[in-house]
XYZ file of C-alpha atoms in Angstrom:
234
model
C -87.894 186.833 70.798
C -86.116 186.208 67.269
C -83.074 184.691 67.005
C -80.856 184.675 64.171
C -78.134 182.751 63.277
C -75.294 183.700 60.693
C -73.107 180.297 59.423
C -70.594 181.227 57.203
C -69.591 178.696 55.105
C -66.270 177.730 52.960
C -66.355 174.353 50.632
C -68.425 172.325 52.981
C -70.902 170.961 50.607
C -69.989 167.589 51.867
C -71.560 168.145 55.447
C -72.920 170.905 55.513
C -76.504 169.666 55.460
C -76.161 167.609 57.905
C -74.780 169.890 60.353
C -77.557 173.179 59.587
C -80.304 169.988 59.844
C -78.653 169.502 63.356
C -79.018 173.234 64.408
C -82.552 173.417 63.288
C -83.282 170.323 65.199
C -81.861 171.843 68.227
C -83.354 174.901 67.967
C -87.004 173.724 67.836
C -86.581 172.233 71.040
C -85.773 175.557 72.570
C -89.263 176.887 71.567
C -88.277 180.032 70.259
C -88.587 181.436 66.606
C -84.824 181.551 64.480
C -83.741 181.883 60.806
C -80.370 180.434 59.499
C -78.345 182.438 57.891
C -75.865 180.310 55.726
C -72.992 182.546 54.020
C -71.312 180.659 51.250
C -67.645 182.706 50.834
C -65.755 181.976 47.577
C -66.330 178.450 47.842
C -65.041 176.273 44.984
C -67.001 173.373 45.453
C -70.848 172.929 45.503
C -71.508 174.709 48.881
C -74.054 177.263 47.257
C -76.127 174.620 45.545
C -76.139 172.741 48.712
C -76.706 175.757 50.897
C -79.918 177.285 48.151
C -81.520 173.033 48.247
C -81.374 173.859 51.970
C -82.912 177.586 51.877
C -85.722 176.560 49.354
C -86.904 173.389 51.423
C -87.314 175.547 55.090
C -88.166 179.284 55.049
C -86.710 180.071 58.153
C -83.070 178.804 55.856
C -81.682 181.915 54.038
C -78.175 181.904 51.783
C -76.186 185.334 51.347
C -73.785 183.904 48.643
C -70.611 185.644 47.942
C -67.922 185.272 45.199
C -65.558 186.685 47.581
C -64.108 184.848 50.307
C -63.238 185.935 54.288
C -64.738 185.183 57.507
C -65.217 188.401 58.807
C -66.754 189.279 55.200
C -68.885 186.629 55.434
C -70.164 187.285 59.681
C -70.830 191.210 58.537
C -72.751 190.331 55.758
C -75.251 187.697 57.275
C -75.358 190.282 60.626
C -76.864 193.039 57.806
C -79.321 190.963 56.507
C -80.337 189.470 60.467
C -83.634 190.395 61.689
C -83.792 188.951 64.809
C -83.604 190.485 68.501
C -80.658 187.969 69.419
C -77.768 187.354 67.256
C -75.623 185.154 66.729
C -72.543 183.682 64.345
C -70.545 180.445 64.910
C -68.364 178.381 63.786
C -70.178 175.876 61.115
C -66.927 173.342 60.815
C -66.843 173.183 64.888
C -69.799 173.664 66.418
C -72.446 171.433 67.564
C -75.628 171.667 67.714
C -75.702 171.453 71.683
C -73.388 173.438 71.939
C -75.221 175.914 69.900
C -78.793 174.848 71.785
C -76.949 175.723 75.155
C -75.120 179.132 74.125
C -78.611 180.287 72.916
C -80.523 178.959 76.402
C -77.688 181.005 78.101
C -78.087 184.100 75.886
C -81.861 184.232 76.422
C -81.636 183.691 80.306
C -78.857 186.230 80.885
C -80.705 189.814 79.326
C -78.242 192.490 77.929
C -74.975 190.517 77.975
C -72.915 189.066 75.170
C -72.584 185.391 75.563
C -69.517 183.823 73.831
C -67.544 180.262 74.493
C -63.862 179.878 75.682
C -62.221 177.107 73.812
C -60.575 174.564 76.555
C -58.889 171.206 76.296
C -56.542 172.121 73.226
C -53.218 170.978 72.720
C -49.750 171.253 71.209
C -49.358 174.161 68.541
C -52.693 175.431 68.371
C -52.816 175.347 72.251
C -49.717 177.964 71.904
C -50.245 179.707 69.609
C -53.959 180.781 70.830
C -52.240 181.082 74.359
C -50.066 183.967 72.327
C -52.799 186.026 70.248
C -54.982 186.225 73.643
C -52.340 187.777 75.793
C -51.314 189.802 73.141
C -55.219 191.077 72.811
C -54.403 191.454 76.772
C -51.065 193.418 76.277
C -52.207 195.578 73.516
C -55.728 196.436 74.262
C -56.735 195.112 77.699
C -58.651 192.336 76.649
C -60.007 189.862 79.343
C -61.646 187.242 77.787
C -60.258 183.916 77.642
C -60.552 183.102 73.977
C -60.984 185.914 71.767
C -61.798 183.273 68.376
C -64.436 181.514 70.591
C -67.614 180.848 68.705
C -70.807 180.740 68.736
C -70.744 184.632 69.750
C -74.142 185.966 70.839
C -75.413 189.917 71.326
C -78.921 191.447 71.677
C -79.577 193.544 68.648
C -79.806 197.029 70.079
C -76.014 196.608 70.613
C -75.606 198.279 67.309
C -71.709 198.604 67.486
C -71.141 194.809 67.239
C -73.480 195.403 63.900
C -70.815 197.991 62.446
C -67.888 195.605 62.237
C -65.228 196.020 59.592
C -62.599 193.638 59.366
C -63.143 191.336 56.478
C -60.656 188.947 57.240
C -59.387 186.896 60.557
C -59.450 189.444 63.007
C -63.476 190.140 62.887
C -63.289 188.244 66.368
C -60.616 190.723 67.714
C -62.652 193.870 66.454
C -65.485 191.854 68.091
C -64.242 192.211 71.596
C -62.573 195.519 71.169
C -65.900 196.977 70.525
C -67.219 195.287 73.573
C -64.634 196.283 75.347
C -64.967 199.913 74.154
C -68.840 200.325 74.864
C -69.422 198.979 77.814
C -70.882 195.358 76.501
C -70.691 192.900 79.770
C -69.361 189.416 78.422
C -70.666 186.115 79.943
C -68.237 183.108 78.954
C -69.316 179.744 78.279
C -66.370 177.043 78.478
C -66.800 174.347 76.050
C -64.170 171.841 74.870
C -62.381 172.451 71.530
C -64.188 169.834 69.452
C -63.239 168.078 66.069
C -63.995 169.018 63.021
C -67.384 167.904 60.992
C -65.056 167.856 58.212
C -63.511 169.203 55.286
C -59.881 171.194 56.036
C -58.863 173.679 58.480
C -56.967 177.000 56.395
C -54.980 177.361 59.806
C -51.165 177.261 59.009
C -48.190 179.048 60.291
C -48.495 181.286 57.547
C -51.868 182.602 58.604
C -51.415 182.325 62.548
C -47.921 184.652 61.776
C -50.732 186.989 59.880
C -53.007 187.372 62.340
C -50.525 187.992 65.214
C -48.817 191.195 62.399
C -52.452 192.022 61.742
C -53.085 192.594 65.617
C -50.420 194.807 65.883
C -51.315 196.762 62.854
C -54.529 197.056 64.096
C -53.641 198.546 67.265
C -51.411 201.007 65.595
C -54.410 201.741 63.677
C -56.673 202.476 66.333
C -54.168 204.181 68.589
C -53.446 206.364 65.582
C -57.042 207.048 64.839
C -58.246 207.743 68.428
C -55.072 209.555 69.218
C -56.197 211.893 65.911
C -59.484 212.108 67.174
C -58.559 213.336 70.426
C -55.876 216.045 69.561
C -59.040 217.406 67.348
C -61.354 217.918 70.235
């Protein structure tokens, strides 16, 4: 069993290293064989350098470097170049490595489920405005996961759907668990606090939370419209 892990990454040059040093760490203890995946996205600052130094000092390191910037961009694009039997993408700014270690122990014990974590413990504005966007994925498509952002996400491979995402931008996760939701892909949570940062700066403002909530609703027009379409033509 092959694991493989896709880290997309945005101007973290500054910890970075540390952090995929931790995974790698963790990892070996489980026994089983993984690559790292690092996607640099339209970082500014010296993540690529950082992120090659790392790739050319461990094979099982590789970097997908891209001018453009996104985090579902980034997730899709490491998830084409995986070749492992259990995937995986996370959260590189929040997530530990035992957290990581124990996601992965729980993906390889479980068989044909998707494993994903359910952010708990969070407070004031981002505790609301998470609490919105979920029931919102509950109103508008069903959705009963707790935490429809949580990271590290983990499928077996032959669930090809999950390897046919589109959404470049924020709502990757919400495509995520529509497609589950769609196919028939059972879901085992994991609850793990919401942990700090490593560092650098979160790009969560108003602005983009009032974003994603629109781009939900456009995206459930969208599919409505499409499936709607598809079954008037049958």
């Amino acid at each position: 069993m092959k694991l493989s892990v896709v880290l997309p990454v945005y101007n973290q040059a500054d910890h970075i290293g540390r952090i995929v040093q931790g995974y790698t760490d963790a990892l070996e203890r489980l026994g089983c064989g993984f690559e790292l995946i690092l996607v640099p996205n339209g970082c500014t600052d010296q993540s690529v350098a950082v992120c090659e130094s790392l790739s050319a000092g461990d094979s099982r390191i590789r970097t997908v470097a891209l001018n453009a910037s996104g985090w579902g961009l980034a997730v899709i694009s490491g998830l084409r170049c995986a070749t492992g039997d259990l995937l995986c993408y996370t959260n590189t700014a929040r997530t530990s490595a035992d957290l990581l270690a124990n996601c992965v122990s729980r993906a390889l014990a479980s068989g044909n489920l998707v494993v994903k974590v359910t952010r708990i413990e969070r407070c004031g504005s981002r505790y609301w405005g998470s609490k919105l966007y979920n029931i919102m994925g509950r109103v508008f498509f069903g959705l009963r996961c707790g935490d429809i952002n949580g990271t590290p996400k983990l499928f077996p491979a032959e669930f090809g759907h999950l390897r046919d995402l589109r959404e470049t931008g924020d709502l990757l996760d919400l495509e995520f668990m529509v497609c589950c939701a769609r196919h028939g892909y059972g879901i085992l949570e994991i609850a793990a606090p919401w942990g700090g940062r490593h560092g650098g700066v979160s790009t969560t403002s108003l602005n983009s939370a009032y974003r994603m909530y629109l781009g939900l609703v456009k995206y459930w027009w969208n599919e409505r419209w499409k499936h709607g379409k598809r079954s008037c033509t049958n």
